[in-house]
Amino acid sequence: MANVSHRGDMSAHPDVGEMRERYARMLGGRDVALVDGPVFLLGLYCAASPWIVHYTTSQPALMTHNLIMGIAIGLLALGFTRAPERMYGLSWAMCALGIWMIIAPWIVGSAPDTGVIINNIVIGALTLALGLVCAATAAKSTPRP
């Protein structure tokens, strides 16, 4: 059996440049990983919130809206997890979703009550805050030439 436990100097290896670049690329795209879980949970709550806050019968349009928006936020979180280097540009889209969630009860809903309004404002504010964190982290980790 060959002894592979030796630790020689790798600087003379012909592929050292490519290996360093690949290593930096793999580590560089995971700065938003800390936000992936909370964004996914927020999307899950947003999708389920009409049934949690009990406005499925009083606000059917807003129920469908929150279900679709929750799925969209959850898909963004999955995208951040699966391919963060490709999804960094959509961090600002998450901010837009947050702003839309804040104003949606008055645009999509019909005479929403206080519970519905507070629910959407909290979801929207958290989405906006997490989107800003993702965008700031993405801007910080983007390599500058």
Short mmCIF file of C-alpha atoms in Angstrom, two decimals:
data_model
loop_
_atom_site.label_atom_id
_atom_site.label_comp_id
_atom_site.label_asym_id
_atom_site.label_seq_id
_atom_site.Cartn_x
_atom_site.Cartn_y
_atom_site.Cartn_z
CA MET A 1 0.00 0.00 0.00
CA ALA A 2 1.32 3.43 -0.89
CA ASN A 3 2.12 5.95 1.80
CA VAL A 4 -0.07 8.97 1.00
CA SER A 5 0.28 10.66 4.38
CA HIS A 6 3.30 12.79 3.42
CA ARG A 7 2.74 16.51 3.27
CA GLY A 8 4.95 17.96 0.60
CA ASP A 9 5.09 21.44 -0.83
CA MET A 10 2.26 21.92 -3.35
CA SER A 11 3.63 25.15 -4.83
CA ALA A 12 5.47 23.17 -7.52
CA HIS A 13 2.32 21.32 -8.60
CA PRO A 14 1.40 22.22 -12.21
CA ASP A 15 -2.30 22.82 -11.34
CA VAL A 16 -1.81 24.85 -8.17
CA GLY A 17 -3.22 28.04 -9.73
CA GLU A 18 -6.37 26.32 -10.90
CA MET A 19 -6.81 24.56 -7.54
CA ARG A 20 -6.50 27.84 -5.63
CA GLU A 21 -8.98 29.53 -7.95
CA ARG A 22 -11.49 26.68 -7.56
CA TYR A 23 -11.07 26.70 -3.78
CA ALA A 24 -11.62 30.47 -3.63
CA ARG A 25 -14.67 30.16 -5.89
CA MET A 26 -16.19 27.44 -3.72
CA LEU A 27 -15.69 29.38 -0.50
CA GLY A 28 -16.58 32.77 -1.93
CA GLY A 29 -20.18 31.95 -2.77
CA ARG A 30 -21.34 30.86 0.66
CA ASP A 31 -21.51 34.18 2.48
CA VAL A 32 -25.30 34.26 2.31
CA ALA A 33 -25.62 30.72 3.69
CA LEU A 34 -26.48 32.04 7.14
CA VAL A 35 -29.59 33.76 5.74
CA ASP A 36 -30.89 30.81 3.68
CA GLY A 37 -32.71 29.10 6.55
CA PRO A 38 -34.53 32.17 7.91
CA VAL A 39 -35.58 33.20 4.38
CA PHE A 40 -36.98 29.72 3.72
CA LEU A 41 -38.85 29.70 7.05
CA LEU A 42 -40.22 33.17 6.30
CA GLY A 43 -41.48 31.96 2.91
CA LEU A 44 -43.04 28.93 4.55
CA TYR A 45 -44.80 31.12 7.12
CA CYS A 46 -45.94 33.56 4.44
CA ALA A 47 -47.50 30.72 2.44
CA ALA A 48 -49.23 29.30 5.52
CA SER A 49 -50.16 32.62 7.16
CA PRO A 50 -53.73 32.82 5.77
CA TRP A 51 -54.53 29.61 7.64
CA ILE A 52 -52.53 30.58 10.73
CA VAL A 53 -54.12 34.05 11.06
CA HIS A 54 -57.50 32.72 9.82
CA TYR A 55 -58.36 35.03 6.96
CA THR A 56 -58.93 32.44 4.25
CA THR A 57 -62.67 33.20 3.96
CA SER A 58 -62.61 36.95 4.59
CA GLN A 59 -59.72 37.71 2.18
CA PRO A 60 -59.63 35.05 -0.56
CA ALA A 61 -57.56 37.21 -2.94
CA LEU A 62 -55.01 37.98 -0.23
CA MET A 63 -54.94 34.30 0.74
CA THR A 64 -53.93 33.33 -2.81
CA HIS A 65 -51.49 36.24 -2.93
CA ASN A 66 -49.71 35.24 0.28
CA LEU A 67 -49.56 31.61 -0.82
CA ILE A 68 -47.88 32.58 -4.11
CA MET A 69 -45.55 35.10 -2.44
CA GLY A 70 -44.56 32.55 0.21
CA ILE A 71 -43.71 30.03 -2.47
CA ALA A 72 -41.68 32.68 -4.32
CA ILE A 73 -39.73 33.62 -1.18
CA GLY A 74 -39.13 29.94 -0.41
CA LEU A 75 -37.85 29.34 -3.95
CA LEU A 76 -35.48 32.30 -3.58
CA ALA A 77 -34.13 30.72 -0.40
CA LEU A 78 -33.65 27.40 -2.15
CA GLY A 79 -31.88 29.22 -4.97
CA PHE A 80 -29.58 30.97 -2.48
CA THR A 81 -28.76 27.55 -1.05
CA ARG A 82 -28.31 25.69 -4.33
CA ALA A 83 -26.49 28.26 -6.49
CA PRO A 84 -25.60 31.34 -4.44
CA GLU A 85 -23.20 32.78 -7.01
CA ARG A 86 -26.03 32.88 -9.57
CA MET A 87 -28.67 34.13 -7.15
CA TYR A 88 -26.82 37.11 -5.68
CA GLY A 89 -28.46 39.42 -8.21
CA LEU A 90 -31.91 38.42 -6.95
CA SER A 91 -31.19 39.71 -3.45
CA TRP A 92 -32.69 43.02 -4.51
CA ALA A 93 -35.76 41.20 -5.84
CA MET A 94 -36.31 39.88 -2.33
CA CYS A 95 -36.25 43.48 -1.08
CA ALA A 96 -38.90 44.35 -3.67
CA LEU A 97 -41.01 41.38 -2.52
CA GLY A 98 -40.76 42.69 1.04
CA ILE A 99 -41.96 46.16 0.05
CA TRP A 100 -44.78 44.62 -1.96
CA MET A 101 -45.84 42.47 1.01
CA ILE A 102 -46.12 45.61 3.15
CA ILE A 103 -48.48 47.42 0.73
CA ALA A 104 -50.34 44.34 -0.59
CA PRO A 105 -53.18 44.26 1.99
CA TRP A 106 -54.54 47.55 0.67
CA ILE A 107 -54.00 46.75 -3.01
CA VAL A 108 -54.89 43.06 -3.19
CA GLY A 109 -57.19 42.77 -0.16
CA SER A 110 -60.64 44.21 0.33
CA ALA A 111 -60.98 46.16 3.60
CA PRO A 112 -58.37 44.11 5.51
CA ASP A 113 -58.59 44.01 9.29
CA THR A 114 -55.75 44.89 11.66
CA GLY A 115 -54.50 41.31 12.07
CA VAL A 116 -54.09 40.85 8.33
CA ILE A 117 -52.33 44.20 7.97
CA ILE A 118 -49.93 43.54 10.86
CA ASN A 119 -49.22 40.02 9.56
CA ASN A 120 -48.26 41.29 6.11
CA ILE A 121 -46.26 44.23 7.47
CA VAL A 122 -44.20 41.90 9.68
CA ILE A 123 -43.63 39.45 6.81
CA GLY A 124 -42.74 42.31 4.47
CA ALA A 125 -40.39 43.97 6.95
CA LEU A 126 -38.57 40.70 7.65
CA THR A 127 -38.33 39.94 3.93
CA LEU A 128 -36.97 43.43 3.27
CA ALA A 129 -34.45 43.15 6.11
CA LEU A 130 -33.25 39.70 5.04
CA GLY A 131 -33.08 40.88 1.43
CA LEU A 132 -30.92 43.82 2.47
CA VAL A 133 -28.65 41.47 4.43
CA CYS A 134 -28.35 39.20 1.38
CA ALA A 135 -27.68 42.15 -0.93
CA ALA A 136 -25.08 43.67 1.41
CA THR A 137 -23.34 40.34 1.87
CA ALA A 138 -23.39 39.71 -1.88
CA ALA A 139 -21.97 43.17 -2.58
CA LYS A 140 -19.26 42.65 0.02
CA SER A 141 -18.22 39.24 -1.28
CA THR A 142 -18.27 40.10 -4.98
CA PRO A 143 -14.67 40.19 -6.16
CA ARG A 144 -13.54 43.58 -7.44
CA PRO A 145 -11.15 43.69 -10.42
#
